[in-house]
Amino acid sequence: MERIRNFINNEFVEPVGQSYLDNVDPAVGHVYSQVPDSDTEDVNRAVSAASAAFASWSHTPADERCRIMLKLADLLENDIERFARAECVDNGKPLSLARSLDIPRAVKNVRFFASSVLHFHGESHATDDVAINYTLRQPRGVAGIISPWNLPLYLFTWKIAPALATGNTVVAKPSEVTPMTAYMFAELCQKAGLPPGVLNIVHGQGPKAGAALVAHPDVPTISFTGSTRAGGEIASATAPMFKKLALEMGGKNANIVFADADLAAAVDGSVRAAFANQGQVCLCGSRLFVERSVCDKFTEAFVAKAREQTVGDPLEADTKQGAVVSKQHLEKIRYHVDLAREEGGTILCGGEAVANVSERCKDGFFFAPTVIAGLDMNCRTNNEEIFGAVVSIIPFDDEEQVIAQANQTNYGLSASVWTGSVSRAHRLAERLQCGTVWINCWLLRDLRVPFGGMKSSGVGREGGEETLRFYTEPKNVCVKL
Ligand code: NAD
């Protein structure tokens, strides 16, 4: 059975404690590889390697850093199929999705940040005729990067690429649930000629390897994507050390459909927003608000399309819904759907695990896309993140009401608004309390825009210039004339 290894100082190494965790293929329900259960000692070694590499990497010309990273992007682009298959096995997502979204987006992340650093600049201010102030933006040192399982390579590269491009060195800890593509990515780093110690990857559990990385005194920057619970723990642990922190966390996003929208487009877009990646996207629209006058018509069409979301073997071309990431996560989704029933919800479709999607996948973890109606705004189902293909339909009467309802959550990551009225679209965009508002679309991404959440969904923004600023420390120099 394949054993994943840590990547420290450009070498693949066993964890010091020789301890491993099982890595399960969720579509078949069996262990297929093992991942290091690293501890503080492994993290210390990785941080030492990254610290040693910092002086040289941070003074490597941006042009040269860009060249190596563009080579890395090319190597990954030439290997999309192998990476997509690995991601599909590790995570359970349809191969078609990994091939069209996850891995191509990882290529874009590396390429985008490699080249954007060439255009990054400091500022200069003429202080009347007294002085000139200019701002140096300098890499801070070792960045600790912690990523989740839902979009494994996509979110891993989203964080390491800007950190490396700006001249920081990195110790990254991918999710222990989906470690494979980060492991494979390390091989490409060797081939691309990334110098030793510049990127180090330590595998293992959050409260152990992750917490050791977060607490390490020589890691001044922490960038985390994952649950609000873990983000809170990281914020508490780092506060007394005054680390620079970016937290991208959970969501309970509103998807709002007005009667004046193009309803066919709204149905299609809302289906994608609800069920993409088995609903395991932080940006999924899990609260579906529909204007009452069109709610019955919309719901009928939406449920019909939800039923067409074929649950199947992730390797099959016609599969739209693959496996959820783990047995534990399947149980979490089941718990929430049972809770929705107890809270008085009506299950319009789905509502249960799917057994025997195929002979190969007979022990896998599958859940049917689920639509729930009739729930009160204050119930747990309409407030807690489920992170599965479960959507609650909520009718509304007018604009004021839906804005209040959409904002009635601790989360504030994203929202979609479907309307034919340009004025209404702008009014809502201004008043919805979240980091991204999509008008007549969902998950249309431009890597230059600031991305992140309000309230319990996040601290800081990543994307484009914001990320380059996050990974660099501004220093003002005042020159008296
Ligand atoms: P998780 O919080 O359980 O784990 C995320 C990562 O953090 C993993 O690598 C894990 O090992 C590590 N970790 C856990 N506890 C830690 C601790 N105490 N100290 C240090 N590291 C720790 O999240 P998950 O289940 O992997 O991912 C799903 C969550 O991620 C959902 O809540 C989803 O909304 C969120 N998410 C957010 C975004 C975003 O951009 N806002 C994107 C994707 C996923």
Coordinates of C-alpha atoms and ligand atoms in Angstrom, one line a residue:
M1 CA 0.0 0.0 0.0
E2 CA 1.3 3.4 -0.9
R3 CA 2.8 5.5 2.0
I4 CA 2.7 9.2 1.6
R5 CA 5.8 10.9 3.0
N6 CA 6.5 14.4 4.2
F7 CA 8.5 16.7 1.9
I8 CA 11.2 18.6 3.8
N9 CA 14.2 20.3 2.3
N10 CA 13.4 18.8 -1.1
E11 CA 13.5 15.3 0.2
F12 CA 10.7 12.8 0.9
V13 CA 11.0 11.7 4.5
E14 CA 9.2 9.4 6.9
P15 CA 7.6 11.1 10.0
V16 CA 10.0 11.1 12.9
G17 CA 7.6 9.1 15.1
Q18 CA 7.0 6.5 12.2
S19 CA 3.3 6.9 12.9
Y20 CA 0.7 6.8 10.0
L21 CA -3.0 7.4 9.5
D22 CA -5.2 5.4 7.1
N23 CA -6.3 7.3 4.0
V24 CA -9.7 6.1 2.6
D25 CA -11.1 6.2 -0.9
P26 CA -14.6 7.4 0.0
A27 CA -16.2 6.0 -3.2
V28 CA -15.3 2.5 -2.3
G29 CA -15.0 2.9 1.5
H30 CA -11.6 1.2 1.8
V31 CA -8.2 2.3 2.9
Y32 CA -5.9 2.8 -0.1
S33 CA -2.9 4.6 1.2
Q34 CA -1.4 5.9 4.4
V35 CA -0.5 9.4 5.4
P36 CA 2.1 10.5 8.0
D37 CA 0.6 11.4 11.4
S38 CA 3.3 14.0 11.9
D39 CA 4.1 15.7 15.2
T40 CA 5.9 18.7 16.6
E41 CA 9.3 17.3 15.7
D42 CA 8.4 17.0 12.0
V43 CA 7.0 20.5 12.0
N44 CA 10.2 21.8 13.7
R45 CA 12.4 20.2 11.0
A46 CA 10.2 21.7 8.3
V47 CA 10.3 25.1 9.9
S48 CA 14.1 24.9 10.2
A49 CA 14.5 24.0 6.5
A50 CA 12.1 26.9 5.5
S51 CA 13.9 29.3 7.8
A52 CA 17.3 28.4 6.3
A53 CA 16.0 28.8 2.8
F54 CA 14.4 32.2 3.4
A55 CA 17.5 34.4 3.1
S56 CA 18.3 33.1 -0.4
W57 CA 14.7 32.8 -1.7
S58 CA 13.6 36.2 -0.5
H59 CA 16.6 37.7 -2.4
T60 CA 16.1 35.6 -5.5
P61 CA 15.0 38.1 -8.2
A62 CA 11.2 38.1 -8.7
D63 CA 11.8 37.2 -12.4
E64 CA 13.6 34.0 -11.3
R65 CA 10.9 33.1 -8.8
C66 CA 8.3 33.7 -11.5
R67 CA 10.3 31.5 -14.0
I68 CA 10.4 28.5 -11.6
M69 CA 6.7 28.8 -10.7
L70 CA 5.7 29.1 -14.3
K71 CA 7.6 25.9 -15.0
L72 CA 5.7 24.3 -12.1
A73 CA 2.4 25.4 -13.6
D74 CA 3.4 24.0 -16.9
L75 CA 4.3 20.6 -15.4
L76 CA 1.0 20.5 -13.6
E77 CA -0.9 21.4 -16.7
N78 CA 0.8 18.6 -18.6
D79 CA -0.3 16.2 -15.9
I80 CA -3.9 17.1 -15.3
E81 CA -5.4 13.7 -16.0
R82 CA -3.1 11.9 -13.4
F83 CA -3.8 14.6 -10.8
A84 CA -7.5 14.6 -11.5
R85 CA -7.7 10.8 -11.0
A86 CA -5.8 11.1 -7.8
E87 CA -8.0 13.8 -6.5
C88 CA -11.1 11.8 -7.5
V89 CA -9.9 8.8 -5.5
D90 CA -8.8 10.8 -2.5
N91 CA -11.9 12.9 -2.2
G92 CA -14.8 11.1 -3.9
K93 CA -15.6 14.0 -6.3
P94 CA -16.5 13.2 -9.9
L95 CA -13.5 12.8 -12.1
S96 CA -15.1 15.1 -14.6
L97 CA -15.1 17.9 -11.9
A98 CA -11.6 17.3 -10.8
R99 CA -10.5 17.4 -14.5
S100 CA -12.4 20.5 -15.4
L101 CA -12.3 22.5 -12.2
D102 CA -9.9 21.5 -9.4
I103 CA -6.7 20.8 -11.2
P104 CA -7.0 23.5 -14.0
R105 CA -7.7 26.0 -11.3
A106 CA -4.6 24.9 -9.4
V107 CA -2.6 25.5 -12.5
K108 CA -4.2 29.0 -12.8
N109 CA -3.4 29.8 -9.2
V110 CA 0.3 29.0 -9.6
R111 CA 0.5 30.8 -13.0
F112 CA -1.5 33.8 -11.8
F113 CA 0.6 34.6 -8.7
A114 CA 3.9 33.8 -10.4
S115 CA 3.2 36.5 -12.9
S116 CA 1.4 39.0 -10.7
V117 CA 4.4 39.4 -8.4
L118 CA 6.2 41.0 -11.4
H119 CA 3.6 43.8 -11.3
F120 CA 3.6 44.2 -7.5
H121 CA 4.8 47.6 -6.4
G122 CA 5.3 49.7 -3.3
E123 CA 3.9 53.3 -3.0
S124 CA 5.5 56.6 -2.7
H125 CA 4.1 59.8 -1.2
A126 CA 5.5 63.3 -1.7
T127 CA 4.9 65.1 1.7
D128 CA 4.7 68.6 0.3
D129 CA 8.2 69.9 -0.2
V130 CA 9.4 68.4 3.2
A131 CA 9.9 64.7 2.6
I132 CA 9.3 61.7 0.4
N133 CA 7.8 58.7 2.0
Y134 CA 8.0 55.3 0.2
T135 CA 6.8 51.9 1.3
L136 CA 8.9 48.8 1.0
R137 CA 6.9 45.5 0.9
Q138 CA 9.1 42.7 2.2
P139 CA 8.4 39.0 2.6
R140 CA 7.9 38.2 6.2
G141 CA 9.6 34.8 6.6
V142 CA 8.1 31.3 6.9
A143 CA 4.4 31.2 6.1
G144 CA 2.4 28.4 7.7
I145 CA -0.4 27.2 5.4
I146 CA -3.3 25.0 6.4
S147 CA -5.8 23.8 3.9
P148 CA -9.0 21.7 3.9
W149 CA -10.3 18.6 2.1
N150 CA -13.1 19.9 -0.2
L151 CA -10.9 21.4 -3.0
P152 CA -7.6 19.9 -2.0
L153 CA -5.1 21.0 -4.6
Y154 CA -7.1 24.1 -5.6
L155 CA -7.0 25.6 -2.1
F156 CA -3.5 24.4 -1.3
T157 CA -2.1 26.2 -4.4
W158 CA -4.3 29.2 -3.8
K159 CA -2.3 29.8 -0.6
I160 CA 1.2 28.6 -1.3
A161 CA 1.5 30.3 -4.7
P162 CA 1.3 33.9 -3.5
A163 CA 3.4 33.1 -0.4
L164 CA 6.2 31.7 -2.6
A165 CA 5.9 34.3 -5.3
T166 CA 6.4 37.2 -2.8
G167 CA 9.6 35.5 -1.5
N168 CA 8.3 33.8 1.6
T169 CA 9.2 30.2 2.3
V170 CA 6.4 27.8 3.3
V171 CA 5.5 25.0 5.6
A172 CA 2.2 23.6 4.4
K173 CA -0.1 21.1 6.0
P174 CA -2.8 19.8 3.7
S175 CA -5.9 18.1 5.0
E176 CA -5.1 14.7 6.5
V177 CA -8.4 13.5 4.8
T178 CA -7.1 14.3 1.2
P179 CA -3.3 14.4 1.2
M180 CA -2.5 12.8 -2.1
T181 CA -2.4 15.6 -4.6
A182 CA -0.2 17.8 -2.4
Y183 CA 2.2 14.8 -2.1
M184 CA 2.3 14.5 -5.9
F185 CA 2.7 18.3 -6.3
A186 CA 6.0 18.0 -4.3
E187 CA 7.5 15.8 -7.0
L188 CA 6.7 18.6 -9.5
C189 CA 8.5 21.1 -7.3
Q190 CA 11.6 19.0 -7.5
K191 CA 11.3 18.8 -11.3
A192 CA 10.7 22.5 -11.6
G193 CA 13.9 23.3 -9.7
L194 CA 12.3 24.9 -6.6
P195 CA 15.3 25.2 -4.2
P196 CA 15.5 23.0 -1.1
G197 CA 13.5 24.3 1.9
V198 CA 11.4 26.8 -0.1
L199 CA 8.3 24.6 0.1
N200 CA 7.9 22.0 2.8
I201 CA 4.9 19.8 3.3
V202 CA 4.1 18.2 6.6
H203 CA 1.1 15.8 6.6
G204 CA -1.0 15.0 9.7
Q205 CA -3.9 15.9 11.9
G206 CA -5.0 19.5 12.7
P207 CA -4.8 19.4 16.5
K208 CA -1.3 17.8 16.3
A209 CA 0.8 18.8 13.3
G210 CA -1.5 21.8 12.4
A211 CA -1.5 23.2 16.0
A212 CA 2.3 22.7 16.2
L213 CA 2.7 24.8 13.0
V214 CA 0.4 27.5 14.3
A215 CA 2.2 27.7 17.6
H216 CA 5.7 27.7 16.1
P217 CA 7.5 31.0 17.1
D218 CA 9.4 31.1 13.8
V219 CA 6.3 31.2 11.7
P220 CA 5.0 34.7 11.7
T221 CA 2.3 34.3 9.0
I222 CA -0.6 31.8 9.2
S223 CA -3.0 31.3 6.3
F224 CA -5.9 28.9 7.1
T225 CA -8.9 27.7 5.1
G226 CA -11.3 25.4 6.9
S227 CA -14.0 25.3 9.5
T228 CA -15.0 28.3 11.7
R229 CA -14.4 26.0 14.8
A230 CA -10.7 25.4 13.8
G231 CA -10.3 29.0 12.7
G232 CA -11.4 30.1 16.2
E233 CA -8.8 27.8 17.8
I234 CA -6.1 29.2 15.5
A235 CA -7.1 32.8 16.2
S236 CA -6.9 32.1 20.0
A237 CA -3.6 30.4 19.8
T238 CA -1.9 33.0 17.6
A239 CA -3.4 36.2 19.3
P240 CA -0.7 36.4 22.1
M241 CA 2.0 36.0 19.4
F242 CA 0.6 38.7 17.1
K243 CA 0.9 36.6 14.0
K244 CA -0.4 37.9 10.7
L245 CA -3.5 35.8 10.1
A246 CA -5.8 35.1 7.2
L247 CA -8.8 32.9 8.0
E248 CA -11.2 31.6 5.3
M249 CA -13.9 29.7 7.0
G250 CA -17.5 28.4 6.8
G251 CA -20.6 29.7 5.1
K252 CA -24.4 29.5 5.1
N253 CA -24.9 31.4 1.9
A254 CA -28.1 32.9 0.6
N255 CA -29.2 32.2 -2.9
I256 CA -32.0 34.7 -3.6
V257 CA -34.4 34.4 -6.6
F258 CA -36.8 37.2 -7.4
A259 CA -39.9 36.8 -9.5
D260 CA -38.5 39.1 -12.2
A261 CA -35.4 36.8 -12.8
D262 CA -34.9 34.6 -15.8
L263 CA -36.3 31.6 -13.9
A264 CA -34.7 28.9 -16.1
A265 CA -31.3 30.4 -15.6
A266 CA -32.0 30.8 -11.9
V267 CA -33.0 27.2 -11.6
D268 CA -29.8 25.9 -13.4
G269 CA -27.6 28.3 -11.4
S270 CA -29.2 27.4 -8.1
V271 CA -28.8 23.7 -8.7
R272 CA -25.1 24.2 -9.3
A273 CA -24.8 26.4 -6.3
A274 CA -26.6 23.9 -4.1
F275 CA -25.0 20.6 -5.2
A276 CA -21.6 21.2 -6.9
N277 CA -18.9 19.0 -5.4
Q278 CA -21.7 17.2 -3.3
G279 CA -22.5 20.5 -1.7
Q280 CA -19.0 20.6 -0.2
V281 CA -18.0 24.1 -1.3
C282 CA -17.8 26.8 1.3
L283 CA -19.7 29.1 -1.2
C284 CA -22.6 26.7 -1.8
G285 CA -26.0 28.4 -1.7
S286 CA -27.6 26.3 1.1
R287 CA -30.4 28.8 1.9
L288 CA -32.5 29.2 -1.2
F289 CA -34.8 32.2 -0.8
V290 CA -37.6 32.4 -3.5
E291 CA -40.1 35.2 -4.0
R292 CA -43.5 33.7 -3.0
S293 CA -45.3 34.5 -6.2
V294 CA -43.0 32.1 -8.2
C295 CA -42.0 29.8 -5.3
D296 CA -44.2 26.8 -6.3
K297 CA -43.2 27.0 -10.0
F298 CA -39.5 27.5 -9.1
T299 CA -39.5 24.7 -6.5
E300 CA -41.1 22.2 -9.0
A301 CA -38.4 22.9 -11.6
F302 CA -35.6 22.9 -9.0
V303 CA -36.6 19.6 -7.5
A304 CA -36.9 18.0 -10.9
K305 CA -33.4 19.1 -11.7
A306 CA -32.1 17.9 -8.3
R307 CA -33.5 14.5 -9.1
E308 CA -31.5 14.5 -12.3
Q309 CA -28.2 14.9 -10.3
T310 CA -27.1 11.3 -10.9
V311 CA -25.4 9.9 -7.8
G312 CA -22.8 7.4 -9.0
D313 CA -19.3 6.1 -9.3
P314 CA -17.0 9.2 -9.5
L315 CA -15.1 7.6 -12.3
E316 CA -18.1 7.3 -14.6
A317 CA -18.6 10.1 -17.1
D318 CA -22.4 10.6 -16.4
T319 CA -22.0 10.9 -12.6
K320 CA -23.0 14.3 -11.3
Q321 CA -22.8 13.5 -7.6
G322 CA -19.8 11.5 -6.4
A323 CA -19.1 10.3 -2.8
V324 CA -19.0 12.6 0.2
V325 CA -15.5 12.8 1.6
S326 CA -15.7 10.3 4.6
K327 CA -18.0 8.1 6.6
Q328 CA -17.9 10.6 9.4
H329 CA -19.0 13.4 7.1
L330 CA -21.8 11.2 5.7
E331 CA -23.0 10.7 9.3
K332 CA -22.9 14.5 9.9
I333 CA -25.1 15.1 6.8
R334 CA -27.5 12.4 7.9
Y335 CA -27.7 13.9 11.4
H336 CA -28.6 17.3 9.9
V337 CA -31.3 15.9 7.6
D338 CA -32.8 14.0 10.5
L339 CA -32.7 17.3 12.5
A340 CA -34.4 19.1 9.7
R341 CA -37.3 16.5 9.9
E342 CA -37.5 17.0 13.6
E343 CA -37.6 20.8 13.1
G344 CA -40.7 20.3 10.9
G345 CA -39.2 20.4 7.5
T346 CA -40.6 18.5 4.5
I347 CA -38.2 16.5 2.5
L348 CA -39.1 17.2 -1.2
C349 CA -36.3 14.9 -2.6
G350 CA -33.4 13.0 -1.3
G351 CA -33.0 12.9 2.4
E352 CA -31.1 9.6 2.7
A353 CA -27.8 7.9 1.9
V354 CA -27.6 6.0 -1.4
A355 CA -26.4 2.4 -1.2
N356 CA -25.1 0.3 -4.0
V357 CA -24.5 3.0 -6.6
S358 CA -22.4 0.3 -8.3
E359 CA -20.7 -3.0 -7.5
R360 CA -17.3 -1.2 -7.2
C361 CA -18.8 1.5 -4.9
K362 CA -21.0 -0.8 -2.8
D363 CA -19.2 0.3 0.5
G364 CA -18.8 4.0 -0.5
F365 CA -20.3 7.1 1.2
F366 CA -23.0 8.6 -1.0
F367 CA -25.9 10.9 -0.1
A368 CA -28.8 11.9 -2.4
P369 CA -29.2 15.6 -3.2
T370 CA -31.7 16.8 -0.7
V371 CA -34.3 19.6 -0.9
I372 CA -36.2 20.7 2.2
A373 CA -39.1 23.1 2.5
G374 CA -41.2 24.5 5.3
L375 CA -38.5 25.4 7.8
D376 CA -38.6 28.4 10.1
M377 CA -35.8 30.9 9.7
N378 CA -34.6 30.5 13.3
C379 CA -34.2 26.7 13.2
R380 CA -30.7 25.1 13.3
T381 CA -31.0 23.8 9.7
N382 CA -31.3 27.4 8.4
N383 CA -28.4 28.6 10.5
E384 CA -25.7 25.9 10.8
E385 CA -23.3 24.9 8.0
I386 CA -24.1 21.4 6.9
F387 CA -21.5 21.2 4.0
G388 CA -23.4 18.7 2.0
A389 CA -25.9 18.6 -0.9
V390 CA -28.7 19.8 1.3
V391 CA -30.7 23.0 0.5
S392 CA -33.6 24.6 2.3
I393 CA -36.2 26.6 0.3
I394 CA -37.6 29.6 2.0
P395 CA -40.3 31.8 0.4
F396 CA -40.2 35.6 0.9
D397 CA -42.6 38.5 0.2
D398 CA -40.4 41.5 -0.5
E399 CA -36.9 42.9 -0.8
E400 CA -36.7 44.2 2.8
Q401 CA -37.7 40.9 4.2
V402 CA -35.2 38.8 2.2
I403 CA -32.3 41.2 3.0
A404 CA -33.0 40.8 6.7
Q405 CA -33.4 37.1 6.4
A406 CA -30.2 36.6 4.3
N407 CA -28.2 38.7 6.9
Q408 CA -29.7 36.7 9.8
T409 CA -26.7 34.4 10.2
N410 CA -23.4 34.5 11.9
Y411 CA -21.7 33.7 8.6
G412 CA -21.0 36.2 5.8
L413 CA -19.1 34.5 3.0
S414 CA -21.2 34.9 -0.2
A415 CA -24.6 35.4 -1.8
S416 CA -26.2 35.1 -5.2
V417 CA -29.0 37.3 -6.4
W418 CA -31.2 36.4 -9.4
T419 CA -33.1 39.3 -10.8
G420 CA -34.0 41.1 -14.0
S421 CA -33.7 44.5 -12.3
V422 CA -30.3 46.2 -12.4
S423 CA -31.3 48.7 -9.6
R424 CA -32.4 45.9 -7.3
A425 CA -29.2 44.0 -8.0
H426 CA -27.1 46.9 -6.9
R427 CA -29.3 47.6 -3.9
L428 CA -28.9 44.1 -2.6
A429 CA -25.2 44.0 -3.4
E430 CA -24.8 47.0 -1.2
R431 CA -26.8 45.7 1.8
L432 CA -26.0 42.0 1.9
Q433 CA -23.4 41.3 4.7
C434 CA -20.9 39.0 2.9
G435 CA -17.6 39.1 1.1
T436 CA -18.9 38.3 -2.4
V437 CA -22.2 39.0 -4.1
W438 CA -22.9 37.2 -7.4
I439 CA -25.6 38.8 -9.6
N440 CA -27.3 36.2 -11.9
C441 CA -24.4 33.8 -11.5
W442 CA -22.5 31.7 -8.9
L443 CA -18.8 30.9 -8.5
L444 CA -17.7 33.0 -11.4
R445 CA -14.2 33.8 -10.1
D446 CA -11.6 36.4 -11.1
L447 CA -8.4 35.8 -9.2
R448 CA -7.7 39.5 -9.1
V449 CA -10.6 40.4 -6.8
P450 CA -10.4 40.3 -2.9
F451 CA -11.9 37.0 -1.7
G452 CA -13.0 36.2 1.9
G453 CA -15.7 36.5 4.4
M454 CA -17.4 38.8 6.9
K455 CA -18.5 37.9 10.4
S456 CA -17.7 34.2 11.3
S457 CA -16.7 33.4 7.7
G458 CA -13.3 35.0 7.7
V459 CA -10.6 37.4 8.6
G460 CA -8.7 39.2 5.9
R461 CA -9.0 38.9 2.2
E462 CA -7.0 36.8 -0.3
G463 CA -6.9 37.2 -4.1
G464 CA -4.9 39.4 -6.4
E465 CA -3.1 42.4 -4.8
E466 CA -4.7 41.8 -1.4
T467 CA -2.8 38.5 -1.1
L468 CA 0.5 39.9 -2.1
R469 CA 0.0 42.6 0.5
F470 CA -1.0 40.0 3.1
Y471 CA 2.2 38.0 2.5
T472 CA 4.5 41.1 2.7
E473 CA 5.2 43.5 5.5
P474 CA 4.9 47.2 4.6
K475 CA 7.8 49.3 5.9
N476 CA 7.6 53.1 5.5
V477 CA 10.7 55.0 4.8
C478 CA 10.6 58.8 5.3
V479 CA 13.4 60.8 3.6
K480 CA 13.6 64.4 4.6
L481 CA 14.3 66.6 1.7
Ligands
NAD1 P1 -11.2 21.7 9.3 O1 -11.3 23.0 10.0 O2 -11.6 20.5 10.0 O3 -9.8 21.4 8.7 C1 -9.1 22.3 7.8 C2 -7.6 22.2 8.0 O4 -7.3 22.6 9.3 C3 -7.1 20.7 8.0 O5 -5.9 20.7 7.4 C4 -7.0 20.3 9.4 O6 -6.1 19.3 9.7 C5 -6.6 21.6 10.1 N1 -6.9 21.8 11.5 C6 -8.0 21.4 12.1 N2 -8.0 21.8 13.4 C7 -6.8 22.5 13.6 C8 -6.2 23.2 14.6 N3 -6.7 23.2 15.9 N4 -5.0 23.8 14.4 C9 -4.4 23.8 13.2 N5 -5.0 23.2 12.2 C10 -6.2 22.6 12.3 O7 -12.1 21.9 7.9 P2 -12.4 20.8 6.8 O8 -13.5 19.9 7.4 O9 -11.2 20.3 6.3 O10 -13.1 21.7 5.6 C11 -14.4 22.1 5.6 C12 -14.6 23.5 6.1 O11 -13.8 24.4 5.4 C13 -16.0 24.0 5.9 O12 -16.4 24.7 7.1 C14 -15.9 25.0 4.8 O13 -16.9 26.0 4.7 C15 -14.5 25.5 5.0 N6 -14.0 26.1 3.8 C16 -13.9 27.5 3.6 C17 -13.4 28.0 2.5 C18 -13.3 29.5 2.3 O14 -12.7 30.0 1.4 N7 -13.9 30.3 3.2 C19 -13.0 27.2 1.4 C20 -13.2 25.8 1.6 C21 -13.6 25.3 2.8

